[in-house]
Backbone as JSON Lines, residues from 0, in Angstrom:
{"i":0,"aa":"M","n":[0.84,-1.18,0.0],"ca":[0.0,0.0,0.0],"c":[0.89,1.25,0.0]}
{"i":1,"aa":"R","n":[0.59,2.16,-0.87],"ca":[1.37,3.39,-0.99],"c":[0.67,4.52,-0.24]}
{"i":2,"aa":"V","n":[1.21,4.89,0.89],"ca":[0.64,5.93,1.72],"c":[1.15,7.29,1.23]}
{"i":3,"aa":"G","n":[0.25,8.27,1.1],"ca":[0.62,9.57,0.57],"c":[1.12,10.57,1.58]}
{"i":4,"aa":"L","n":[0.93,10.27,2.88],"ca":[1.4,11.15,3.95],"c":[2.2,10.33,4.96]}
{"i":5,"aa":"R","n":[3.25,10.92,5.48],"ca":[4.04,10.26,6.53],"c":[4.44,11.3,7.56]}
{"i":6,"aa":"I","n":[4.44,10.91,8.82],"ca":[4.85,11.78,9.92],"c":[6.08,11.18,10.57]}
{"i":7,"aa":"G","n":[7.04,12.02,10.9],"ca":[8.25,11.57,11.57],"c":[8.55,12.4,12.8]}
{"i":8,"aa":"L","n":[9.24,11.79,13.73],"ca":[9.65,12.44,14.98],"c":[11.17,12.47,15.04]}
{"i":9,"aa":"G","n":[11.72,13.6,15.45],"ca":[13.17,13.72,15.59],"c":[13.55,14.36,16.9]}
{"i":10,"aa":"T","n":[14.68,13.95,17.44],"ca":[15.18,14.47,18.71],"c":[16.68,14.68,18.58]}
{"i":11,"aa":"D","n":[17.18,15.73,19.22],"ca":[18.62,15.92,19.3],"c":[18.94,16.57,20.63]}
{"i":12,"aa":"V","n":[20.06,16.17,21.23],"ca":[20.49,16.69,22.52],"c":[22.01,16.88,22.46]}
{"i":13,"aa":"H","n":[22.49,18.03,22.94],"ca":[23.92,18.27,23.0],"c":[24.28,18.93,24.32]}
{"i":14,"aa":"R","n":[25.43,18.54,24.85],"ca":[26.0,19.16,26.05],"c":[26.56,20.53,25.66]}
{"i":15,"aa":"L","n":[26.48,21.49,26.57],"ca":[27.06,22.81,26.36],"c":[28.48,22.85,26.93]}
{"i":16,"aa":"A","n":[29.38,23.52,26.22],"ca":[30.77,23.59,26.65],"c":[31.33,24.98,26.37]}
{"i":17,"aa":"A","n":[32.21,25.42,27.23],"ca":[32.89,26.7,27.04],"c":[33.75,26.64,25.79]}
{"i":18,"aa":"G","n":[33.84,27.77,25.1],"ca":[34.69,27.85,23.92],"c":[34.06,27.36,22.64]}
{"i":19,"aa":"R","n":[32.84,26.86,22.72],"ca":[32.14,26.42,21.51],"c":[31.18,27.52,21.08]}
{"i":20,"aa":"P","n":[31.04,27.77,19.78],"ca":[30.07,28.78,19.34],"c":[28.64,28.29,19.56]}
{"i":21,"aa":"M","n":[27.76,29.21,19.93],"ca":[26.35,28.89,20.09],"c":[25.68,29.15,18.74]}
{"i":22,"aa":"R","n":[25.33,28.07,18.06],"ca":[24.64,28.16,16.78],"c":[23.38,27.33,16.91]}
{"i":23,"aa":"I","n":[22.23,28.01,16.93],"ca":[20.95,27.33,17.13],"c":[19.96,27.83,16.08]}
{"i":24,"aa":"A","n":[19.26,26.91,15.45],"ca":[18.27,27.22,14.41],"c":[18.91,27.99,13.25]}
{"i":25,"aa":"G","n":[20.18,27.72,13.02],"ca":[20.9,28.36,11.93],"c":[21.38,29.76,12.23]}
{"i":26,"aa":"L","n":[21.17,30.23,13.46],"ca":[21.59,31.57,13.85],"c":[22.77,31.5,14.81]}
{"i":27,"aa":"D","n":[23.66,32.49,14.71],"ca":[24.76,32.61,15.65],"c":[24.31,33.48,16.82]}
{"i":28,"aa":"W","n":[24.67,33.02,18.02],"ca":[24.34,33.74,19.25],"c":[25.66,34.14,19.89]}
{"i":29,"aa":"S","n":[26.29,35.16,19.36],"ca":[27.66,35.53,19.74],"c":[27.79,36.02,21.18]}
{"i":30,"aa":"D","n":[26.69,36.39,21.82],"ca":[26.76,36.85,23.2],"c":[26.81,35.71,24.21]}
{"i":31,"aa":"E","n":[26.66,34.48,23.75],"ca":[26.7,33.32,24.64],"c":[28.15,32.87,24.85]}
{"i":32,"aa":"E","n":[28.47,32.48,26.08],"ca":[29.83,32.05,26.41],"c":[30.04,30.55,26.23]}
{"i":33,"aa":"V","n":[28.97,29.81,26.02],"ca":[29.05,28.36,25.81],"c":[28.28,28.02,24.54]}
{"i":34,"aa":"G","n":[28.57,26.83,24.02],"ca":[27.87,26.36,22.84],"c":[27.81,24.85,22.86]}
{"i":35,"aa":"P","n":[26.99,24.26,21.99],"ca":[26.83,22.81,21.99],"c":[28.06,22.08,21.44]}
{"i":36,"aa":"E","n":[28.45,21.02,22.15],"ca":[29.51,20.14,21.66],"c":[28.89,19.2,20.64]}
{"i":37,"aa":"G","n":[29.71,18.74,19.71],"ca":[29.21,17.76,18.76],"c":[30.19,17.49,17.65]}
{"i":38,"aa":"H","n":[29.91,16.44,16.88],"ca":[30.71,16.08,15.72],"c":[30.61,17.18,14.66]}
{"i":39,"aa":"S","n":[29.41,17.77,14.55],"ca":[29.22,18.9,13.64],"c":[29.06,20.15,14.5]}
{"i":40,"aa":"D","n":[28.22,21.09,14.09],"ca":[28.1,22.34,14.85],"c":[27.22,22.24,16.08]}
{"i":41,"aa":"G","n":[26.53,21.13,16.27],"ca":[25.71,20.94,17.46],"c":[24.4,21.7,17.45]}
{"i":42,"aa":"D","n":[23.95,22.15,16.28],"ca":[22.69,22.9,16.17],"c":[21.52,21.95,16.4]}
{"i":43,"aa":"V","n":[21.05,21.87,17.64],"ca":[20.02,20.88,18.0],"c":[18.73,21.06,17.22]}
{"i":44,"aa":"V","n":[18.37,22.28,16.88],"ca":[17.13,22.52,16.14],"c":[17.23,21.93,14.73]}
{"i":45,"aa":"L","n":[18.27,22.3,13.99],"ca":[18.39,21.78,12.63],"c":[18.64,20.28,12.62]}
{"i":46,"aa":"H","n":[19.35,19.78,13.61],"ca":[19.59,18.34,13.69],"c":[18.29,17.58,13.97]}
{"i":47,"aa":"A","n":[17.47,18.09,14.87],"ca":[16.19,17.42,15.17],"c":[15.28,17.44,13.94]}
{"i":48,"aa":"I","n":[15.31,18.53,13.19],"ca":[14.52,18.59,11.96],"c":[15.0,17.53,10.97]}
{"i":49,"aa":"C","n":[16.31,17.4,10.79],"ca":[16.85,16.34,9.92],"c":[16.38,14.97,10.39]}
{"i":50,"aa":"D","n":[16.47,14.73,11.69],"ca":[16.07,13.45,12.27],"c":[14.61,13.15,11.97]}
{"i":51,"aa":"A","n":[13.74,14.16,12.11],"ca":[12.31,13.98,11.83],"c":[12.07,13.68,10.35]}
{"i":52,"aa":"L","n":[12.8,14.35,9.48],"ca":[12.66,14.09,8.03],"c":[13.08,12.67,7.69]}
{"i":53,"aa":"F","n":[14.19,12.22,8.26],"ca":[14.64,10.84,8.01],"c":[13.62,9.84,8.55]}
{"i":54,"aa":"S","n":[13.1,10.12,9.74],"ca":[12.1,9.23,10.35],"c":[10.87,9.1,9.47]}
{"i":55,"aa":"A","n":[10.34,10.23,9.01],"ca":[9.13,10.21,8.2],"c":[9.34,9.51,6.86]}
{"i":56,"aa":"S","n":[10.51,9.67,6.3],"ca":[10.77,9.1,4.97],"c":[11.25,7.66,5.01]}
{"i":57,"aa":"G","n":[11.5,7.14,6.21],"ca":[11.99,5.77,6.33],"c":[13.46,5.62,6.0]}
{"i":58,"aa":"L","n":[14.21,6.71,6.06],"ca":[15.63,6.69,5.68],"c":[16.57,6.56,6.87]}
{"i":59,"aa":"G","n":[16.04,6.17,8.02],"ca":[16.9,6.0,9.18],"c":[16.79,7.17,10.13]}
{"i":60,"aa":"D","n":[17.93,7.58,10.66],"ca":[17.96,8.69,11.62],"c":[19.2,9.53,11.37]}
{"i":61,"aa":"L","n":[19.38,10.54,12.2],"ca":[20.5,11.45,12.04],"c":[21.83,10.71,12.09]}
{"i":62,"aa":"G","n":[21.98,9.83,13.08],"ca":[23.24,9.1,13.24],"c":[23.57,8.16,12.1]}
{"i":63,"aa":"S","n":[22.55,7.51,11.54],"ca":[22.82,6.58,10.44],"c":[23.1,7.31,9.13]}
{"i":64,"aa":"N","n":[22.73,8.57,9.04],"ca":[22.98,9.34,7.83],"c":[24.2,10.25,7.94]}
{"i":65,"aa":"F","n":[24.46,10.79,9.14],"ca":[25.58,11.72,9.33],"c":[26.4,11.32,10.55]}
{"i":66,"aa":"G","n":[26.73,10.06,10.66],"ca":[27.39,9.53,11.85],"c":[28.79,10.06,12.09]}
{"i":67,"aa":"T","n":[29.23,9.88,13.32],"ca":[30.57,10.33,13.71],"c":[31.67,9.55,12.99]}
{"i":68,"aa":"S","n":[31.33,8.42,12.41],"ca":[32.32,7.64,11.66],"c":[32.52,8.19,10.24]}
{"i":69,"aa":"E","n":[31.75,9.22,9.87],"ca":[31.87,9.81,8.54],"c":[32.55,11.18,8.67]}
{"i":70,"aa":"P","n":[33.86,11.22,8.39],"ca":[34.63,12.45,8.63],"c":[34.17,13.66,7.81]}
{"i":71,"aa":"Q","n":[33.49,13.44,6.69],"ca":[33.06,14.58,5.87],"c":[32.03,15.45,6.57]}
{"i":72,"aa":"W","n":[31.4,14.93,7.65],"ca":[30.41,15.72,8.37],"c":[30.99,16.38,9.63]}
{"i":73,"aa":"A","n":[32.27,16.15,9.91],"ca":[32.91,16.78,11.08],"c":[32.88,18.29,10.91]}
{"i":74,"aa":"G","n":[32.33,18.98,11.89],"ca":[32.25,20.43,11.86],"c":[31.21,21.0,10.91]}
{"i":75,"aa":"A","n":[30.4,20.15,10.29],"ca":[29.42,20.62,9.31],"c":[28.39,21.54,9.95]}
{"i":76,"aa":"A","n":[27.98,22.54,9.21],"ca":[26.93,23.45,9.65],"c":[25.58,22.74,9.56]}
{"i":77,"aa":"G","n":[24.71,23.05,10.51],"ca":[23.37,22.47,10.51],"c":[22.63,22.71,9.2]}
{"i":78,"aa":"H","n":[22.81,23.89,8.6],"ca":[22.16,24.18,7.32],"c":[22.64,23.23,6.23]}
{"i":79,"aa":"D","n":[23.93,22.87,6.26],"ca":[24.45,21.93,5.26],"c":[23.85,20.53,5.48]}
{"i":80,"aa":"L","n":[23.72,20.12,6.74],"ca":[23.1,18.83,7.02],"c":[21.64,18.83,6.57]}
{"i":81,"aa":"L","n":[20.92,19.91,6.84],"ca":[19.52,19.98,6.44],"c":[19.38,19.96,4.92]}
{"i":82,"aa":"A","n":[20.23,20.67,4.21],"ca":[20.19,20.65,2.74],"c":[20.39,19.23,2.22]}
{"i":83,"aa":"E","n":[21.34,18.5,2.79],"ca":[21.59,17.13,2.35],"c":[20.45,16.2,2.74]}
{"i":84,"aa":"A","n":[19.89,16.4,3.94],"ca":[18.75,15.58,4.36],"c":[17.58,15.8,3.41]}
{"i":85,"aa":"L","n":[17.3,17.04,3.06],"ca":[16.21,17.34,2.13],"c":[16.47,16.72,0.76]}
{"i":86,"aa":"R","n":[17.7,16.75,0.31],"ca":[18.03,16.14,-0.99],"c":[17.72,14.65,-0.96]}
{"i":87,"aa":"R","n":[18.12,13.98,0.12],"ca":[17.88,12.54,0.24],"c":[16.4,12.21,0.35]}
{"i":88,"aa":"V","n":[15.67,13.01,1.11],"ca":[14.23,12.8,1.29],"c":[13.51,12.99,-0.05]}
{"i":89,"aa":"R","n":[13.88,14.03,-0.77],"ca":[13.25,14.28,-2.08],"c":[13.63,13.2,-3.08]}
{"i":90,"aa":"E","n":[14.86,12.73,-3.02],"ca":[15.29,11.64,-3.89],"c":[14.49,10.37,-3.62]}
{"i":91,"aa":"A","n":[14.05,10.19,-2.38],"ca":[13.25,9.02,-2.0],"c":[11.77,9.19,-2.36]}
{"i":92,"aa":"G","n":[11.41,10.33,-2.97],"ca":[10.05,10.51,-3.46],"c":[9.12,11.28,-2.54]}
{"i":93,"aa":"W","n":[9.67,12.1,-1.64],"ca":[8.86,12.85,-0.69],"c":[9.09,14.34,-0.81]}
{"i":94,"aa":"E","n":[8.06,15.11,-0.48],"ca":[8.15,16.56,-0.33],"c":[7.72,16.9,1.09]}
{"i":95,"aa":"V","n":[8.23,17.99,1.6],"ca":[7.91,18.4,2.97],"c":[6.59,19.17,2.98]}
{"i":96,"aa":"G","n":[5.65,18.68,3.8],"ca":[4.41,19.41,4.04],"c":[4.69,20.53,5.02]}
{"i":97,"aa":"N","n":[5.18,20.19,6.18],"ca":[5.64,21.17,7.15],"c":[6.46,20.49,8.23]}
{"i":98,"aa":"V","n":[7.17,21.31,8.99],"ca":[7.99,20.85,10.1],"c":[7.73,21.76,11.29]}
{"i":99,"aa":"A","n":[7.62,21.17,12.47],"ca":[7.54,21.94,13.71],"c":[8.67,21.46,14.61]}
{"i":100,"aa":"C","n":[9.32,22.4,15.3],"ca":[10.43,22.04,16.18],"c":[10.4,22.9,17.42]}
{"i":101,"aa":"Q","n":[10.66,22.26,18.57],"ca":[10.71,22.96,19.84],"c":[12.1,22.82,20.45]}
{"i":102,"aa":"L","n":[12.72,23.97,20.76],"ca":[13.99,24.03,21.47],"c":[13.7,23.93,22.96]}
{"i":103,"aa":"V","n":[14.46,23.09,23.66],"ca":[14.29,22.93,25.1],"c":[15.59,23.33,25.78]}
{"i":104,"aa":"G","n":[15.53,24.4,26.58],"ca":[16.72,24.86,27.29],"c":[16.53,26.25,27.86]}
{"i":105,"aa":"N","n":[17.47,26.65,28.69],"ca":[17.41,27.97,29.32],"c":[18.05,29.06,28.48]}
{"i":106,"aa":"R","n":[18.9,28.66,27.56],"ca":[19.61,29.61,26.72],"c":[19.78,29.02,25.35]}
{"i":107,"aa":"P","n":[19.91,29.81,24.34],"ca":[19.78,31.26,24.32],"c":[18.32,31.68,24.48]}
{"i":108,"aa":"R","n":[18.1,32.96,24.75],"ca":[16.74,33.49,24.84],"c":[16.2,33.55,23.42]}
{"i":109,"aa":"F","n":[15.36,32.59,23.08],"ca":[15.0,32.32,21.69],"c":[13.87,33.18,21.16]}
{"i":110,"aa":"S","n":[12.93,33.56,21.98],"ca":[11.69,34.19,21.48],"c":[11.94,35.44,20.66]}
{"i":111,"aa":"A","n":[12.92,36.26,21.01],"ca":[13.17,37.5,20.29],"c":[13.66,37.26,18.86]}
{"i":112,"aa":"R","n":[14.21,36.06,18.58],"ca":[14.76,35.77,17.25],"c":[14.04,34.62,16.55]}
{"i":113,"aa":"R","n":[12.92,34.19,17.12],"ca":[12.17,33.07,16.55],"c":[11.78,33.33,15.09]}
{"i":114,"aa":"A","n":[11.17,34.47,14.81],"ca":[10.73,34.78,13.45],"c":[11.92,34.83,12.49]}
{"i":115,"aa":"E","n":[13.04,35.37,12.95],"ca":[14.25,35.42,12.13],"c":[14.74,34.01,11.78]}
{"i":116,"aa":"A","n":[14.71,33.12,12.76],"ca":[15.14,31.73,12.53],"c":[14.21,31.03,11.56]}
{"i":117,"aa":"E","n":[12.9,31.2,11.75],"ca":[11.94,30.57,10.83],"c":[12.13,31.08,9.4]}
{"i":118,"aa":"A","n":[12.27,32.39,9.26],"ca":[12.46,32.97,7.92],"c":[13.74,32.47,7.28]}
{"i":119,"aa":"G","n":[14.81,32.36,8.06],"ca":[16.07,31.89,7.51],"c":[15.98,30.46,6.99]}
{"i":120,"aa":"I","n":[15.3,29.61,7.73],"ca":[15.14,28.21,7.3],"c":[14.24,28.14,6.07]}
{"i":121,"aa":"R","n":[13.13,28.88,6.11],"ca":[12.2,28.89,4.97],"c":[12.88,29.38,3.7]}
{"i":122,"aa":"E","n":[13.61,30.49,3.81],"ca":[14.25,31.07,2.63],"c":[15.37,30.2,2.09]}
{"i":123,"aa":"R","n":[16.14,29.61,2.98],"ca":[17.3,28.82,2.54],"c":[16.89,27.45,2.0]}
{"i":124,"aa":"H","n":[15.83,26.85,2.59],"ca":[15.51,25.47,2.24],"c":[14.14,25.29,1.59]}
{"i":125,"aa":"G","n":[13.34,26.34,1.56],"ca":[12.05,26.25,0.9],"c":[11.05,25.34,1.59]}
{"i":126,"aa":"I","n":[11.12,25.26,2.91],"ca":[10.17,24.42,3.65],"c":[9.39,25.28,4.64]}
{"i":127,"aa":"D","n":[8.17,24.85,4.92],"ca":[7.32,25.5,5.92],"c":[7.75,24.99,7.29]}
{"i":128,"aa":"V","n":[8.16,25.91,8.16],"ca":[8.66,25.51,9.48],"c":[8.09,26.43,10.54]}
{"i":129,"aa":"S","n":[7.76,25.86,11.69],"ca":[7.39,26.66,12.85],"c":[8.26,26.23,14.02]}
{"i":130,"aa":"L","n":[8.77,27.21,14.75],"ca":[9.69,26.96,15.85],"c":[9.09,27.51,17.15]}
{"i":131,"aa":"T","n":[9.33,26.79,18.23],"ca":[8.95,27.24,19.56],"c":[10.1,26.92,20.51]}
{"i":132,"aa":"A","n":[9.99,27.42,21.72],"ca":[11.01,27.13,22.73],"c":[10.35,27.03,24.09]}
{"i":133,"aa":"T","n":[10.97,26.25,24.95],"ca":[10.49,26.09,26.32],"c":[11.66,25.8,27.24]}
{"i":134,"aa":"T","n":[11.41,25.92,28.54],"ca":[12.39,25.52,29.54],"c":[11.83,24.32,30.3]}
{"i":135,"aa":"T","n":[12.64,23.77,31.17],"ca":[12.17,22.64,31.98],"c":[12.15,23.01,33.46]}
{"i":136,"aa":"D","n":[11.98,24.3,33.74],"ca":[11.86,24.79,35.12],"c":[12.95,24.26,36.04]}
{"i":137,"aa":"G","n":[14.19,24.27,35.56],"ca":[15.32,23.89,36.38],"c":[15.57,22.39,36.47]}
{"i":138,"aa":"L","n":[14.78,21.59,35.78],"ca":[14.93,20.14,35.86],"c":[15.81,19.59,34.74]}
{"i":139,"aa":"G","n":[16.59,18.58,35.04],"ca":[17.38,17.87,34.04],"c":[18.53,18.68,33.48]}
{"i":140,"aa":"L","n":[19.2,18.11,32.48],"ca":[20.39,18.76,31.93],"c":[20.06,20.08,31.26]}
{"i":141,"aa":"T","n":[18.87,20.21,30.67],"ca":[18.52,21.5,30.07],"c":[18.2,22.52,31.14]}
{"i":142,"aa":"G","n":[17.54,22.1,32.2],"ca":[17.17,23.0,33.29],"c":[18.37,23.49,34.08]}
{"i":143,"aa":"R","n":[19.38,22.64,34.21],"ca":[20.6,23.03,34.93],"c":[21.57,23.81,34.04]}
{"i":144,"aa":"G","n":[21.22,24.0,32.77],"ca":[22.07,24.73,31.85],"c":[23.25,23.93,31.34]}
{"i":145,"aa":"E","n":[23.18,22.61,31.47],"ca":[24.27,21.75,31.01],"c":[24.16,21.38,29.54]}
{"i":146,"aa":"G","n":[22.98,21.53,28.96],"ca":[22.78,21.14,27.58],"c":[21.51,21.71,26.99]}
{"i":147,"aa":"L","n":[21.32,21.41,25.71],"ca":[20.13,21.81,24.97],"c":[19.54,20.59,24.3]}
{"i":148,"aa":"A","n":[18.24,20.64,24.07],"ca":[17.56,19.57,23.36],"c":[16.58,20.19,22.37]}
{"i":149,"aa":"A","n":[16.18,19.43,21.4],"ca":[15.14,19.86,20.46],"c":[14.34,18.65,20.04]}
{"i":150,"aa":"L","n":[13.04,18.86,19.86],"ca":[12.11,17.83,19.41],"c":[11.43,18.36,18.16]}
{"i":151,"aa":"A","n":[11.34,17.53,17.13],"ca":[10.75,17.99,15.87],"c":[9.78,16.95,15.32]}
{"i":152,"aa":"T","n":[8.79,17.43,14.61],"ca":[7.9,16.56,13.83],"c":[7.92,17.06,12.39]}
{"i":153,"aa":"A","n":[7.81,16.12,11.48],"ca":[7.78,16.48,10.06],"c":[6.64,15.73,9.38]}
{"i":154,"aa":"L","n":[5.92,16.46,8.55],"ca":[4.88,15.86,7.73],"c":[5.4,15.83,6.3]}
{"i":155,"aa":"L","n":[5.47,14.64,5.73],"ca":[5.91,14.5,4.34],"c":[4.74,14.08,3.47]}
{"i":156,"aa":"V","n":[4.77,14.54,2.23],"ca":[3.74,14.24,1.23],"c":[4.43,13.53,0.08]}
{"i":157,"aa":"R","n":[3.83,12.44,-0.37],"ca":[4.39,11.7,-1.52],"c":[4.47,12.63,-2.73]}
{"i":158,"aa":"A","n":[5.63,12.75,-3.34],"ca":[5.81,13.6,-4.51],"c":[5.08,13.0,-5.7]}
{"i":159,"aa":"G","n":[4.6,13.89,-6.55],"ca":[3.95,13.46,-7.79],"c":[2.61,12.93,-7.54]}
């Protein structure tokens, strides 16, 4: 049976470390003193979106597509990973209906730049995206300021 719609869920979590740039949702947050550690840039928002796209399309997950064993993705920008994820998803016969992603953490203060982040993703990748942010009221690694997380859902539509 050929289903015309698919939904995927994506998650990404990174520890925060001194000396790392804070790059979230494709934006630089130069006033932050810490940033996410990772094989690539640690952009939890764009990584979770990639993960959701892979999940919905049946192409695996972020790790199986851009794993740490693949040196070409070391230090890669989240926008580059998203562009490649979209290429693979479209090659598999899917188009993006929309994506929603929520950043979980105490920093950066996201609400003032939410519209800028959404516009940047839409303009660069041609996808409908909505972003939100929340805290965990001091609980867990995000609440203690030790890390950031993001959760994303993607709706894909069979191309053609």
